[in-house]
Coordinates of C-alpha atoms in Angstrom, one line a residue:
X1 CA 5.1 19.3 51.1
X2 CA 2.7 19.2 48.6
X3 CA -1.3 20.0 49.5
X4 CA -3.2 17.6 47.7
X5 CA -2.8 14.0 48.6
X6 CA -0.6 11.4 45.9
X7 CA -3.0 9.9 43.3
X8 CA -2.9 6.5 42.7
X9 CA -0.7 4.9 40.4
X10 CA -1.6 4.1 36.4
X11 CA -0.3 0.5 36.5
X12 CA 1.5 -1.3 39.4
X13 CA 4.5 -3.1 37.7
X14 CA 7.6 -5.0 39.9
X15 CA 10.7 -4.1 38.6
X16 CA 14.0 -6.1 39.2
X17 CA 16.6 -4.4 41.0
X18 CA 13.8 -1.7 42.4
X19 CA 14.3 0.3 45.3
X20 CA 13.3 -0.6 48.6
X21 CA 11.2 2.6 49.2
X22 CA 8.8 3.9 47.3
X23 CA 10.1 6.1 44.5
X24 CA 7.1 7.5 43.3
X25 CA 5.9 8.9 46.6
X26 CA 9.2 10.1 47.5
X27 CA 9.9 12.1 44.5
X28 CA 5.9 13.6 44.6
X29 CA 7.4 14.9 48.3
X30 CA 10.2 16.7 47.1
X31 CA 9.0 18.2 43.8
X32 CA 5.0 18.5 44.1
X33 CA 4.8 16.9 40.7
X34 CA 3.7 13.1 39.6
X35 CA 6.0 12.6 36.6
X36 CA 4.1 9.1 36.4
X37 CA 1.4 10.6 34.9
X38 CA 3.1 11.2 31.8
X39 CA 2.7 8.7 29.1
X40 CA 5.8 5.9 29.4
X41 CA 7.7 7.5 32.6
X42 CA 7.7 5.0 35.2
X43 CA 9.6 5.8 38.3
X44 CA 12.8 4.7 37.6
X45 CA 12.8 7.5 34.4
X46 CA 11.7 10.2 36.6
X47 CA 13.8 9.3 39.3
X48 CA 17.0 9.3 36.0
X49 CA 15.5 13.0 35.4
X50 CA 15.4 14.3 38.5
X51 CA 18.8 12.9 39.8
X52 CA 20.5 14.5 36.4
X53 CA 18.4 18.1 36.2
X54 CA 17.4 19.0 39.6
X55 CA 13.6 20.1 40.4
X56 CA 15.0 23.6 39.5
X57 CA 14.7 23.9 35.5
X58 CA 14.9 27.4 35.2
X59 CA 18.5 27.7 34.1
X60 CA 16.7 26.4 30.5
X61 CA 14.2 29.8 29.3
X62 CA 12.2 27.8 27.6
X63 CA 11.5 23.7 27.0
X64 CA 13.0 23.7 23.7
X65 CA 16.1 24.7 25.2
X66 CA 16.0 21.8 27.5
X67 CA 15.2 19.4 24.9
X68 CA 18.4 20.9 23.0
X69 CA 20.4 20.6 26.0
X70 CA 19.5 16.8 26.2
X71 CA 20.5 16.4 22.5
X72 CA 16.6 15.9 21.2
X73 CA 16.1 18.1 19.1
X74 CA 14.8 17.3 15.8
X75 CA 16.2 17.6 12.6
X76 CA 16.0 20.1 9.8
X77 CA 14.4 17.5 8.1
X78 CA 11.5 16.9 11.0
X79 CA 8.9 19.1 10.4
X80 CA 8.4 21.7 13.7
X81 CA 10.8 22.4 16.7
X82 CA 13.9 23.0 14.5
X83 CA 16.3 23.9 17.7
X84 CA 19.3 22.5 16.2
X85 CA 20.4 21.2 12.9
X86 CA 20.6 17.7 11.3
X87 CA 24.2 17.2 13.0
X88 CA 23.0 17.1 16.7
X89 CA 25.5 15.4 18.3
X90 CA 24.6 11.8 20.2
X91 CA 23.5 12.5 23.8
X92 CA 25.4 10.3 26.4
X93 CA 23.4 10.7 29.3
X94 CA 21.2 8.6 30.7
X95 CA 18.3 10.6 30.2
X96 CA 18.2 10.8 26.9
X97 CA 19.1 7.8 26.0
X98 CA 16.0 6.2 28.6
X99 CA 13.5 8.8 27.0
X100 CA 14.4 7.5 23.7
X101 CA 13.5 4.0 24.8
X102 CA 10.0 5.6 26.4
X103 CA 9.7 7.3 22.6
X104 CA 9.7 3.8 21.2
X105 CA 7.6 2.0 24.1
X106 CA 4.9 5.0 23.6
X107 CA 5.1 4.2 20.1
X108 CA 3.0 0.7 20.7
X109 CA 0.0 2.4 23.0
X110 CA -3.4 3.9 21.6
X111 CA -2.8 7.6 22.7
X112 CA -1.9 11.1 21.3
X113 CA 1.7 10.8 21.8
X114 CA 1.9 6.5 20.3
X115 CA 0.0 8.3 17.3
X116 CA 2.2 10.9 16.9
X117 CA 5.3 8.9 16.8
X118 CA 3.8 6.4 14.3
X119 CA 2.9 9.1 12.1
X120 CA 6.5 10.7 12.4
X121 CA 8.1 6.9 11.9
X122 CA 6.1 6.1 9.1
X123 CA 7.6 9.4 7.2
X124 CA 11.2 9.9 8.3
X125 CA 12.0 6.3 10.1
X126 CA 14.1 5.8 13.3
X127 CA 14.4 9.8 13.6
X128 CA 10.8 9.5 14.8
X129 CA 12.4 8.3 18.5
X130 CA 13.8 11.5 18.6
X131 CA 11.5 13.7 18.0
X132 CA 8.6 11.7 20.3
X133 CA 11.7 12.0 23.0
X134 CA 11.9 15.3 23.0
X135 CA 8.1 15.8 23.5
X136 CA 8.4 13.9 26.4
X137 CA 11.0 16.1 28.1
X138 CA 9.3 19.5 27.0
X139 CA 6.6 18.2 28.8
X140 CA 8.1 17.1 31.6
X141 CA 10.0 19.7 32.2
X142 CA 6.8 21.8 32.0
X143 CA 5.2 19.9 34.6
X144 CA 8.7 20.3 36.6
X145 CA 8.7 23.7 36.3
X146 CA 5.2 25.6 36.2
X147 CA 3.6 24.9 39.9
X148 CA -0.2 23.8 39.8
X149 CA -2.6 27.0 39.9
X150 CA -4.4 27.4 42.9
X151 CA -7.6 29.1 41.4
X152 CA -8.6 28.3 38.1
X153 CA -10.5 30.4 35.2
X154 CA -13.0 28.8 33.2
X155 CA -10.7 28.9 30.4
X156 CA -8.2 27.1 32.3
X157 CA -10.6 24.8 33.2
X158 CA -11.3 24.1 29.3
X159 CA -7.5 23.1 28.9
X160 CA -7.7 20.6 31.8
X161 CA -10.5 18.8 30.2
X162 CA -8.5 18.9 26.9
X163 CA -4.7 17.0 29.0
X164 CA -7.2 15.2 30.6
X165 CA -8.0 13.2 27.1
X166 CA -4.5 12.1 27.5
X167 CA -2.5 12.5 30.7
X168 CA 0.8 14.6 29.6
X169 CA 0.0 14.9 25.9
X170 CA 1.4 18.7 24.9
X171 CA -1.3 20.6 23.1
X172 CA 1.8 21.3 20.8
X173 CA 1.7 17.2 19.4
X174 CA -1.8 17.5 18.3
X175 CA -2.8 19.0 14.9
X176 CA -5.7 21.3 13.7
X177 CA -7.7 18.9 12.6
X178 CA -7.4 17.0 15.6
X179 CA -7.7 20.1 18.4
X180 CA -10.9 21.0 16.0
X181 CA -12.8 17.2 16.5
X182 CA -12.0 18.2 20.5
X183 CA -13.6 21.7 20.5
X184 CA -17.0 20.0 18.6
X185 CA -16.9 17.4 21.2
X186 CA -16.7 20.0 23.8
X187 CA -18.7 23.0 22.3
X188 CA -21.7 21.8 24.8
X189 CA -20.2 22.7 27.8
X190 CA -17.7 25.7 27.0
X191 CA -17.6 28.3 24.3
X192 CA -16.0 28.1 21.0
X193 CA -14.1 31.2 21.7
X194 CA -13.1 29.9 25.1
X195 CA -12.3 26.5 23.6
X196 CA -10.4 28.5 20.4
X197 CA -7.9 30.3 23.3
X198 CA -7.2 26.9 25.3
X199 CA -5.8 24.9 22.1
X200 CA -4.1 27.8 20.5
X201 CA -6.3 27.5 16.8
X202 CA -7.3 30.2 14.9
X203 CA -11.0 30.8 13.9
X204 CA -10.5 30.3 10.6
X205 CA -8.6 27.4 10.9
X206 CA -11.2 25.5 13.2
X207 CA -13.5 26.5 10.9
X208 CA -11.5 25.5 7.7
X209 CA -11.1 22.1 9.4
X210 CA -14.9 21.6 10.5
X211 CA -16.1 22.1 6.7
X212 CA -13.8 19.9 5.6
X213 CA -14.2 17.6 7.8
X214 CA -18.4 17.6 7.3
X215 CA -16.8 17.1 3.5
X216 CA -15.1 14.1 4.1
X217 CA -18.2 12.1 3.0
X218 CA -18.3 13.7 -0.2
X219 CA -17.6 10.8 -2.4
X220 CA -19.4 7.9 -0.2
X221 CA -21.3 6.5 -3.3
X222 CA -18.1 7.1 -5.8
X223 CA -16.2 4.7 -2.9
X224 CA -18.9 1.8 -3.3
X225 CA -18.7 2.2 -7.1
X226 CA -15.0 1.8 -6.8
X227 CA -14.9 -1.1 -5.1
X228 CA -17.8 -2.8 -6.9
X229 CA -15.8 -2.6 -9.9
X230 CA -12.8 -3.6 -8.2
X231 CA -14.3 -6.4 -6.9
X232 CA -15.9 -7.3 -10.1
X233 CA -13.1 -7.6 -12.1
X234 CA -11.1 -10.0 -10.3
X235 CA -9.4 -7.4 -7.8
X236 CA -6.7 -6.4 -10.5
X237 CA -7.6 -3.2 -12.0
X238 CA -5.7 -0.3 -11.0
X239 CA -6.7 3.6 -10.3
X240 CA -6.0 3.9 -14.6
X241 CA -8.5 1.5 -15.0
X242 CA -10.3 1.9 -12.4
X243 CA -11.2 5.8 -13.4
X244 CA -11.7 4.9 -17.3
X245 CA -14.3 2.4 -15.7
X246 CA -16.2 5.3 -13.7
X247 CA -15.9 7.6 -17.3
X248 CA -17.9 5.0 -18.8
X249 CA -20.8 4.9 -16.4
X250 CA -20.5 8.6 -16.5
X251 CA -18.7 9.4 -13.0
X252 CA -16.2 12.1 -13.9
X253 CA -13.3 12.4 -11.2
X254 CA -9.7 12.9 -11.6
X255 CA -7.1 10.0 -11.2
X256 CA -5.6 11.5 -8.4
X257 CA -9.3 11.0 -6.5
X258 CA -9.3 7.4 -7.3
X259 CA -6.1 6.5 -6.6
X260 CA -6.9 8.6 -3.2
X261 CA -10.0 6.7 -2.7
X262 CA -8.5 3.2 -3.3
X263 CA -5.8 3.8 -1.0
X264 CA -8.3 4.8 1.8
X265 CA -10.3 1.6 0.6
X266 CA -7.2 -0.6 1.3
X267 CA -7.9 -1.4 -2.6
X268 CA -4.7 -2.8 -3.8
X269 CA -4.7 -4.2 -7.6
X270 CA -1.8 -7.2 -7.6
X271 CA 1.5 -6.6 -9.0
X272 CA 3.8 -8.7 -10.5
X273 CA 6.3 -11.2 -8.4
X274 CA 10.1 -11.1 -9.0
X275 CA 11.0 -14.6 -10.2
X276 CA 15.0 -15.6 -11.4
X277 CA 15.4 -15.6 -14.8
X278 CA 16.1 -18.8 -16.9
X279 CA 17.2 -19.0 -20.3
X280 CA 16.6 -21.4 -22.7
X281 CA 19.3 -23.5 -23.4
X282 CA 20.0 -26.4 -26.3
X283 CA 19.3 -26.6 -29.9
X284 CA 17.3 -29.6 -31.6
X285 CA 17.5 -28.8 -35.3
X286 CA 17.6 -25.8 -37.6
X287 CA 15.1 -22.9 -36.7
X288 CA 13.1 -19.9 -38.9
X289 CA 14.3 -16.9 -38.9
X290 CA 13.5 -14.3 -35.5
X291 CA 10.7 -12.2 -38.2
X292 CA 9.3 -10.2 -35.7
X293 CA 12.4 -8.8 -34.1
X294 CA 10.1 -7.3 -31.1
X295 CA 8.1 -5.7 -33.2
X296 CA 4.9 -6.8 -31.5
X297 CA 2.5 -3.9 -32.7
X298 CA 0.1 -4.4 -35.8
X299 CA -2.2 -2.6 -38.5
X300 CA -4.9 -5.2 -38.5
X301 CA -5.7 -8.7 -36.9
X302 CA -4.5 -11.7 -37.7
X303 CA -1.1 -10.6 -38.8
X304 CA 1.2 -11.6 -36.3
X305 CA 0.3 -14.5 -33.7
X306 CA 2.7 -15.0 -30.6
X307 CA 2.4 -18.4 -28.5
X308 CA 4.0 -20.1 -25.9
X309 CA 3.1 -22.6 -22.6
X310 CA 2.5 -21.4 -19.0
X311 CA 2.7 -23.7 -16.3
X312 CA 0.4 -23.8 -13.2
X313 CA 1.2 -25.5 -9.8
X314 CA -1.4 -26.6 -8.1
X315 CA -1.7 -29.0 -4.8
X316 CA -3.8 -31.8 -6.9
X317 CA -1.3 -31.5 -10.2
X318 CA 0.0 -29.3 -12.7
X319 CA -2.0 -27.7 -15.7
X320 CA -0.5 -25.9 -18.6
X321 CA -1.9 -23.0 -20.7
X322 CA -1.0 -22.9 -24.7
X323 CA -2.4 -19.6 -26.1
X324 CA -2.4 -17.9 -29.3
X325 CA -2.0 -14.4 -29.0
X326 CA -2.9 -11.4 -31.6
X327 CA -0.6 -9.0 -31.7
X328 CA -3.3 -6.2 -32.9
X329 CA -5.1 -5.8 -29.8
X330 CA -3.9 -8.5 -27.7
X331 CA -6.7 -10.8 -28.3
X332 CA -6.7 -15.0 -27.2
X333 CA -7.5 -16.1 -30.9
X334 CA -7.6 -19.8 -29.4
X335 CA -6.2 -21.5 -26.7
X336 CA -6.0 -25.0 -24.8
X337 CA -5.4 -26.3 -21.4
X338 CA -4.2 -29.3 -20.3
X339 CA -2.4 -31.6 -17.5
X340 CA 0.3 -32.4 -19.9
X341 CA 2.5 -30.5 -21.8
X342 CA 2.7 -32.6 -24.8
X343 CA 2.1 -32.9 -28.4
X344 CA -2.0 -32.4 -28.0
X345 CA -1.8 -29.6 -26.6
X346 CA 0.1 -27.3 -28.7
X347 CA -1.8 -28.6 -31.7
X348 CA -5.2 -28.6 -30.7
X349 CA -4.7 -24.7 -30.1
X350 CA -3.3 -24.4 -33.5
X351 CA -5.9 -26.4 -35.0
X352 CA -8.4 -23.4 -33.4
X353 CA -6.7 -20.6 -34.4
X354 CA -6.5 -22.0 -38.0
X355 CA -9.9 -22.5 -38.3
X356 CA -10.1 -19.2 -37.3
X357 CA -8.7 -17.3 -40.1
X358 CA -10.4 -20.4 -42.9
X359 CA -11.6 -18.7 -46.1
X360 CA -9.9 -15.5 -45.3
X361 CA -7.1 -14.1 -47.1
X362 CA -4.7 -13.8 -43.7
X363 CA -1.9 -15.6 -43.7
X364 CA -0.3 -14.1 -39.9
X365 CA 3.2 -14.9 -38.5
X366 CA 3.6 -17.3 -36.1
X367 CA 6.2 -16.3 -33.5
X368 CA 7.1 -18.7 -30.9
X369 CA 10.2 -19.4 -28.8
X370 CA 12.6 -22.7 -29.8
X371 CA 10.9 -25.1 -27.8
X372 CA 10.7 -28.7 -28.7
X373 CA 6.9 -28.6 -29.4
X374 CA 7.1 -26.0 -32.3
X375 CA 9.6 -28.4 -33.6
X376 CA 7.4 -32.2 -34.0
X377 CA 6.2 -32.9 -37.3
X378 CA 2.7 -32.1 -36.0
X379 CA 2.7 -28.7 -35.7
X380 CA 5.2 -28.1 -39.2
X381 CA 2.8 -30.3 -41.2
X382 CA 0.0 -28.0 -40.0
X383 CA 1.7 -24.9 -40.2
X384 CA 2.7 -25.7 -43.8
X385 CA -0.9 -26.9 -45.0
X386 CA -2.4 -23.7 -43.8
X387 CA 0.5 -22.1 -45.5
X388 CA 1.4 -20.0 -42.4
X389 CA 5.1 -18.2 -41.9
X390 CA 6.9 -19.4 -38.7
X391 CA 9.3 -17.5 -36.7
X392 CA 11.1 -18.1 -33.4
X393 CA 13.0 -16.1 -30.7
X394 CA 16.9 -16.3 -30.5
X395 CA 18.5 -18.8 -28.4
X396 CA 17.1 -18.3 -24.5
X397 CA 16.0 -14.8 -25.6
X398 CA 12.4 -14.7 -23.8
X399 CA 12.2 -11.1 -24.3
X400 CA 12.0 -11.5 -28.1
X401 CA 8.4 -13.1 -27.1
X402 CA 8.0 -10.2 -24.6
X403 CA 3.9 -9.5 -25.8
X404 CA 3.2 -13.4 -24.7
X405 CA 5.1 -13.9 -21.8
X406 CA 3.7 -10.6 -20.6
X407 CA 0.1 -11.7 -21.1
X408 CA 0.7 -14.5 -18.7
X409 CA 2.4 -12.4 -16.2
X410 CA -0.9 -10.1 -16.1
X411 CA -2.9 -13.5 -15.9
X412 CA -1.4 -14.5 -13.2
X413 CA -0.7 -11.5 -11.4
X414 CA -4.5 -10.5 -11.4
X415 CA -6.0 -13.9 -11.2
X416 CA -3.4 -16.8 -10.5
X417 CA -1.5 -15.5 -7.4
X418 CA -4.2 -13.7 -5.6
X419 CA -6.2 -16.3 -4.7
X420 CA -5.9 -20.1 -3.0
X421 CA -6.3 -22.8 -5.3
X422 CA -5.9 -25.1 -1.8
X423 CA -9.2 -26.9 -2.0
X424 CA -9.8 -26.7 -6.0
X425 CA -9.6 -29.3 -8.2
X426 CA -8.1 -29.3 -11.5
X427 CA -11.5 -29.4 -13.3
X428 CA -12.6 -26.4 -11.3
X429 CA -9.3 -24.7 -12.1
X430 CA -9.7 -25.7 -16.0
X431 CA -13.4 -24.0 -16.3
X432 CA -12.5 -21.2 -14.0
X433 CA -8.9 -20.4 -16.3
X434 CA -11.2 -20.8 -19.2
X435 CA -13.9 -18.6 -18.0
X436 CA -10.8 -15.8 -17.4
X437 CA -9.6 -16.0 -20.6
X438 CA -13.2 -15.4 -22.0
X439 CA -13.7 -12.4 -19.6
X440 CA -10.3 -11.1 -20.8
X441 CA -11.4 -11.3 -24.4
X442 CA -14.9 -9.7 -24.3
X443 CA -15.1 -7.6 -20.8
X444 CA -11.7 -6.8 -19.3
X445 CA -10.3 -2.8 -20.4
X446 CA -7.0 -1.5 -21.9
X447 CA -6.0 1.7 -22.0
X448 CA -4.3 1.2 -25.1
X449 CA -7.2 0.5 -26.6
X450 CA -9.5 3.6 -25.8
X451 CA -10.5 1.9 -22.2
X452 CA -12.3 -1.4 -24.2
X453 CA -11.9 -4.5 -24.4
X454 CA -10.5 -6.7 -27.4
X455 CA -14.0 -7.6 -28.4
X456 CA -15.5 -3.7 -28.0
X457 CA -12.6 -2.6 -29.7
X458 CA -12.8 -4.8 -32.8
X459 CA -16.3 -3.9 -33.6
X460 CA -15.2 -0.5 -33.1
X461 CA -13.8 -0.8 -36.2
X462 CA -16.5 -2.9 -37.8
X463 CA -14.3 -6.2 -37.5
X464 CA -15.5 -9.1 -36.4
X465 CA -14.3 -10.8 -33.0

């Protein structure tokens, strides 16, 4: 009989089918030992262990042995406790297969042994059951097998304190870092060298791990910097970006720190959304010539121009987007926005982007694909008074406009999709797409550039914008 009295229980849960007697306190009779107390081991699993082993382990040396003999044992590919290889065999006893279910229920609760299997699933997936199983039985059969200490040392007393953070949590699950935040939390009441013995960590480890955890705050302004520009510049720039950004107000890290930083920041720039493919199809009349043949780079502005329309769905209504796009820094020489994709709209930004180029010697290429609206007598008419050379994609070929259709995806992929247009109206949206477009022109970075903008990068050179 054991001396000390039954504790009471965790949780009190009614199980269907349970026994008429009480489980718990019978088994604490026979072995001495409250298996309860162990994270996700309810009575009905202890009674499953006991029934199957015995309360005599001893025939297994060590736990890892009984874990093996269970069929737990982690992979080759699981880092720590390599018993047995990859090709452990599928346990078929009871045990096992009820420990793996605790693995996964322990897996949900805020403790040492839930954040251990959440930090095994997140890396090698449902193998994580396993290996969270098997610290369960090595540390029940630990419990099973080493009777309670009558006397205690002070030492002894340290590693109580330490299981009693989490009732049956192994020393053996937690990692340096973590056994050095519980010797500082406990260095006012016992030793360091006392505290260094009970967790197994070396001195130079718990130092190693104190430094760099008084480090961690290292870059606490360089994190606010980050996210101010982040947050600034419509929540789309990436760590590329992001660090030529820093460079410029002289804050020299590596990209590795950044990207580091954002990911602890939860700083996620938007990425592009896979949409099906559709191809132009149908011919009206004859069309130019394909001139630029993907050949979208360019020695000097105004040389190649690249337009198309973009379609936005909002609740109130649709808008579109016509843009004219340079091809020698990606600039918006001119563009328009309407609710209807018609005739207006097309030629109203041509009308701009002529009037750019007006007393000037350049005479650019105008690519665009084989829609109708680079077709109307409008648009030819003005194309031929401002003596202009036109040139169109092949036959649902969006690709050969691959430099326009690209700029929209980045439009919306930074500024479109991340936000909810639920409660704007279409003359919001207008001035705020407008206001985008400007800020992409005269502010927003490109690495091919030199990390400047369009604007900063055509007075660079000594061109005007």
């Amino acid at each position: 009989m054991p001396e000390t009295p039954l504790a009471k229980p965790r949780t009190k849960t009614k199980q269907v089918n349970a026994p008429k007697f009480d489980v718990r306190a019978m088994l604490y009779q026979l072995t001495g030992i409250d298996l309860t107390l162990i994270h996700g081991i309810g009575s009905s699993v202890a009674l499953s262990l006991i029934a199957e082993c015995g309360t005599d382990l001893s025939r297994w040396p060590t736990e890892k042995h009984f874990t093996s003999w269970l069929c737990l044992s982690p992979g080759c590919k699981i880092s720590g406790g390599k018993v047995l290889s990859s090709h452990t065999r599928k346990s078929n006893s009871r045990v096992a297969s009820q420990l793996r279910l605790v693995a996964s229920t322990v897996g949900r609760t805020e403790t040492a042994l839930g954040a251990f299997y959440r930090r095994l699933a997140a890396r090698i997936g449902i193998q994580a059951q396993i290996s969270t199983s098997s610290a369960i039985a090595s540390v029940s059969s630990s419990n099973c097998s080493v009777a309670p200490p009558t006397s205690a040392s002070r030492c002894s007393r340290s590693r109580r304190v330490f299981l009693r953070k989490d009732q049956g949590i192994g020393l053996h699950l937690l990692t340096n870092r973590e056994k050095t935040q519980l010797v500082d939390a406990l260095r006012q009441t016992y030793s360091t060298a006392e505290l260094l013995s009970s967790v197994a960590l070396a001195r130079s480890s718990y130092f190693y791990h104190r430094s760099r955890l008084k480090a961690a705050e290292k870059y606490a302004e360089v994190r606010r910097t980050i996210t101010d520009i982040f947050e600034r510049n419509h929540c789309c720039y990436g760590y590329r970006r992001i660090q030529a950004s820093l460079v410029r107000q002289c804050v020299c890290i590596s990209e590795k720190v950044v990207r580091r930083l954002m990911k602890q920041e939860s700083l996620v720039a938007a990425v592009p959304r896979r949409r099906r493919y559709g191809s132009y199809m149908g011919e009206i009349g004859p069309a130019p010539e394909n001139l630029i043949q993907r050949d979208f780079s360019a020695t000097a502005p105004n040389q190649k121009w690249l337009t198309d329309i973009s379609e936005f769905q909002l609740p109130e209504g649709k808008v579109y987007l016509s843009p004219m796009i340079d091809c020698f820094d990606g600039m918006v020489v001119s563009w328009s926005i309407s609710t209807r994709p018609d005739a207006e709209l097309v030629n109203t930004m041509l009308d701009a982007a002529i009037a750019s180029v007006q007393g000037g010697q350049a005479r650019p290429v105008v690519h665009s694909d084989r829609g109708a609206h680079y077709r109307w007598p409008g648009w030819l008419t003005r194309i031929a008074d401002a003596k202009l050379v036109r040139s169109m994609s092949r036959k649902g070929y969006s690709p050969d406009n691959a430099a326009c259709e690209g700029f929209f995806g980045r439009l919306k992929t930074e500024w479109f999709y991340a936000r909810d247009w639920r409660a704007t109206t279409i003359e919001q949206f207008t001035q705020a797409l407008d206001a985008y477009i400007r800020w992409y022109n005269e502010q927003r970075i490109k690495m091919s550039l030199g990390a400047r903008s369009p604007v900063e990068y055509r007075r660079a050179f000594g061109i005007a914008a």
